[in-house]
């Protein structure tokens, strides 16, 4: 069966520091991969999605970037964090664009 | 404009009572519809989905939802809630080959003992 791992679960970082959140999927190949950010009371905002290695689509301009160095690995990064980057970040995968998403357990990022 | 509205931010229900969570959408194409549940500090879990066919769909944990095209609604129901159902519930709408799901803001379900 397929599983998705996301880490770390929580992270506290100072403003201006770099960020790297990692997500890996097991038990499937060539998944679609997604990074979402969740703000309280505002639902989910799609940040990036990827349909293959090295293929990244950005949905909103921001201080963040994403990379997919391997088929089942998706990384969310920032060179310099802003206070506004605080939030709950969720990685998800799906076998294709018409299938439901499967989410990781999320990372709570607090920028201080 | 495409949108999903969950009119109730919070709903409080007594344990054992029935539940209905509302979801209304505005979407140009024939939609795919989803309900997800999120426990505090956790990721989202798929409860059920509607792609086509029978408009009453069954999901996990005893939940069901009914797609009503004329009302642009996809309400989630459960006949008898359990304390473990306390969580936040999200409705989402999408379309085939469209990576961008449209999400509602969520409804937080509180269970009274």
XYZ file of C-alpha atoms in Angstrom:
225
model
C 0.000 0.000 0.000
C 1.020 3.601 -0.495
C 2.242 5.805 2.313
C 3.313 9.421 2.489
C 5.857 10.751 4.941
C 6.309 14.396 5.766
C 8.809 15.905 8.175
C 9.438 17.545 10.472
C 6.102 17.666 12.268
C 6.870 21.009 13.866
C 9.481 23.639 13.181
C 10.327 26.981 14.736
C 12.627 29.143 12.673
C 13.801 32.757 12.971
C 12.988 35.317 10.318
C 15.577 35.292 7.554
C 16.625 31.682 8.070
C 16.347 29.043 5.333
C 13.697 26.352 5.172
C 13.574 22.819 3.883
C 10.534 20.589 4.309
C 10.632 17.122 2.851
C 7.951 14.763 1.647
C 8.343 11.245 0.320
C 5.839 8.762 -1.032
C 6.229 5.002 -0.921
C 4.461 2.225 -2.774
C 3.741 4.026 -6.034
C 5.618 5.428 -8.986
C 5.336 8.718 -10.868
C 2.777 10.231 -8.510
C 1.484 13.758 -8.785
C 2.840 15.659 -5.786
C 1.456 18.771 -4.129
C 2.375 21.313 -1.472
C -0.477 23.090 0.271
C -0.557 25.716 2.983
C -3.430 25.868 5.410
C -4.402 28.999 7.282
C -6.975 28.864 10.053
C -10.495 29.389 8.743
C -9.352 29.743 5.147
C -9.165 26.256 3.759
C -6.224 25.033 1.730
C -4.091 26.994 -0.688
C -2.211 25.102 -3.370
C 1.393 26.294 -3.495
C 3.070 23.909 -5.933
C 2.357 20.751 -7.818
C 4.525 18.383 -9.797
C 3.656 15.755 -12.391
C 7.192 14.414 -12.741
C 10.859 14.754 -11.792
C 12.020 18.320 -12.270
C 8.551 19.513 -13.300
C 7.204 22.095 -10.871
C 4.217 24.373 -11.302
C 3.725 27.293 -8.968
C 0.240 28.462 -8.206
C 1.019 31.625 -6.289
C 4.000 33.990 -6.251
C 5.717 33.827 -2.911
C 8.854 33.455 -0.915
C 8.876 29.687 -1.332
C 10.130 27.264 -3.954
C 9.728 23.551 -4.564
C 11.867 20.860 -6.092
C 11.427 17.240 -7.062
C 14.857 15.671 -7.223
C 13.529 12.109 -7.279
C 10.330 10.506 -8.446
C 8.794 10.223 -5.000
C 10.472 13.110 -3.202
C 9.116 16.627 -3.002
C 10.884 19.424 -1.153
C 9.590 22.829 -0.106
C 12.259 25.452 0.439
C 12.904 29.056 1.219
C 16.137 31.001 1.254
C 14.899 33.544 3.794
C 11.776 33.009 5.827
C 9.279 35.772 6.481
C 6.880 36.038 9.406
C 4.044 35.540 6.921
C 5.420 32.102 6.016
C 4.146 30.734 9.322
C 1.436 28.153 8.847
C 0.567 24.520 8.456
C 2.113 22.931 5.387
C 0.695 19.800 3.866
C 2.172 17.514 1.266
C -0.159 15.352 -0.801
C 0.003 12.881 -3.644
C -2.384 11.417 -6.183
C -1.914 8.806 -8.907
C -3.251 11.264 -11.498
C -5.058 14.569 -11.748
C -8.502 12.965 -11.615
C -7.946 11.005 -8.419
C -8.380 12.111 -4.829
C -5.454 13.501 -2.906
C -3.745 11.636 -0.090
C -2.210 13.882 2.529
C 0.732 13.681 4.854
C 0.394 14.657 8.492
C 1.620 18.184 7.911
C 4.320 20.468 9.284
C 3.513 23.293 11.661
C 5.958 26.088 10.833
C 6.339 29.032 13.172
C 8.554 31.868 12.062
C 9.671 34.051 14.957
C -15.953 32.620 -10.374
C -15.273 29.189 -8.999
C -15.895 28.827 -5.306
C -16.910 26.479 -2.539
C -18.961 27.700 0.394
C -19.317 25.925 3.686
C -21.774 28.235 5.437
C -21.225 26.893 8.939
C -17.893 27.651 10.579
C -18.828 25.627 13.661
C -21.547 23.083 14.305
C -22.320 21.542 17.697
C -24.178 18.245 17.784
C -25.035 15.914 20.628
C -23.517 12.464 20.530
C -25.945 10.103 18.854
C -27.738 12.857 16.970
C -27.813 13.165 13.207
C -25.506 15.472 11.312
C -25.637 17.433 8.094
C -22.781 19.645 6.917
C -23.523 21.933 4.034
C -21.433 22.545 0.945
C -22.409 24.747 -1.975
C -20.245 25.284 -5.007
C -19.934 27.427 -8.079
C -18.065 25.689 -10.865
C -18.178 26.056 -14.620
C -17.673 22.436 -15.590
C -19.231 19.212 -14.347
C -17.521 18.899 -11.000
C -15.771 16.212 -9.087
C -16.709 16.608 -5.438
C -14.906 15.544 -2.295
C -15.300 15.602 1.447
C -12.226 15.390 3.658
C -11.868 15.243 7.429
C -9.008 16.665 9.474
C -8.280 15.891 13.107
C -6.355 18.572 15.036
C -2.749 18.836 13.944
C -3.137 16.121 11.337
C -3.400 15.835 7.597
C -6.648 15.433 5.712
C -8.343 12.096 5.122
C -10.714 11.448 2.251
C -14.240 10.608 3.445
C -15.930 10.215 0.082
C -15.965 11.414 -3.483
C -18.442 11.945 -6.293
C -17.343 11.640 -9.892
C -20.479 10.527 -11.702
C -23.399 8.120 -11.460
C -25.495 7.641 -8.348
C -25.861 11.006 -6.665
C -25.883 9.483 -3.177
C -22.396 8.343 -2.313
C -21.277 6.340 0.662
C -17.994 6.972 2.398
C -15.961 5.757 5.288
C -16.924 6.016 8.958
C -20.646 5.868 8.162
C -20.759 9.145 6.225
C -22.717 9.773 3.057
C -23.216 12.752 0.777
C -25.763 13.675 -1.838
C -24.968 15.590 -5.013
C -27.783 17.903 -6.039
C -26.941 19.534 -9.344
C -29.976 21.825 -9.311
C -28.927 23.244 -5.959
C -25.170 23.125 -6.588
C -24.814 21.330 -3.300
C -22.961 18.339 -1.916
C -24.037 18.009 1.709
C -22.438 15.526 4.061
C -24.605 13.480 6.411
C -24.302 10.957 9.169
C -27.290 9.427 10.974
C -25.654 9.173 14.390
C -22.452 10.946 15.369
C -19.834 9.612 17.728
C -17.470 11.620 19.895
C -14.635 10.525 17.608
C -16.260 12.437 14.734
C -15.187 15.729 16.308
C -12.903 17.244 13.686
C -12.880 19.767 10.869
C -14.556 18.870 7.613
C -13.627 20.255 4.219
C -15.534 20.181 0.960
C -13.577 20.458 -2.300
C -14.466 20.706 -5.979
C -12.401 19.893 -9.021
C -12.553 18.682 -12.583
C -10.829 15.988 -14.625
C -7.240 16.860 -15.462
C -7.432 20.007 -13.346
C -4.823 20.001 -10.606
C -6.312 22.935 -8.761
C -9.015 21.852 -6.357
C -11.248 24.583 -4.968
C -11.574 24.212 -1.204
C -14.172 25.350 1.260
C -13.020 27.066 4.456
C -14.065 24.103 6.574
C -16.656 23.346 9.224
C -15.552 22.459 12.711
C -17.725 19.794 14.265
C -18.079 19.817 18.042
C -19.710 16.861 19.773
C -21.611 17.381 23.022
C -21.584 14.408 25.400
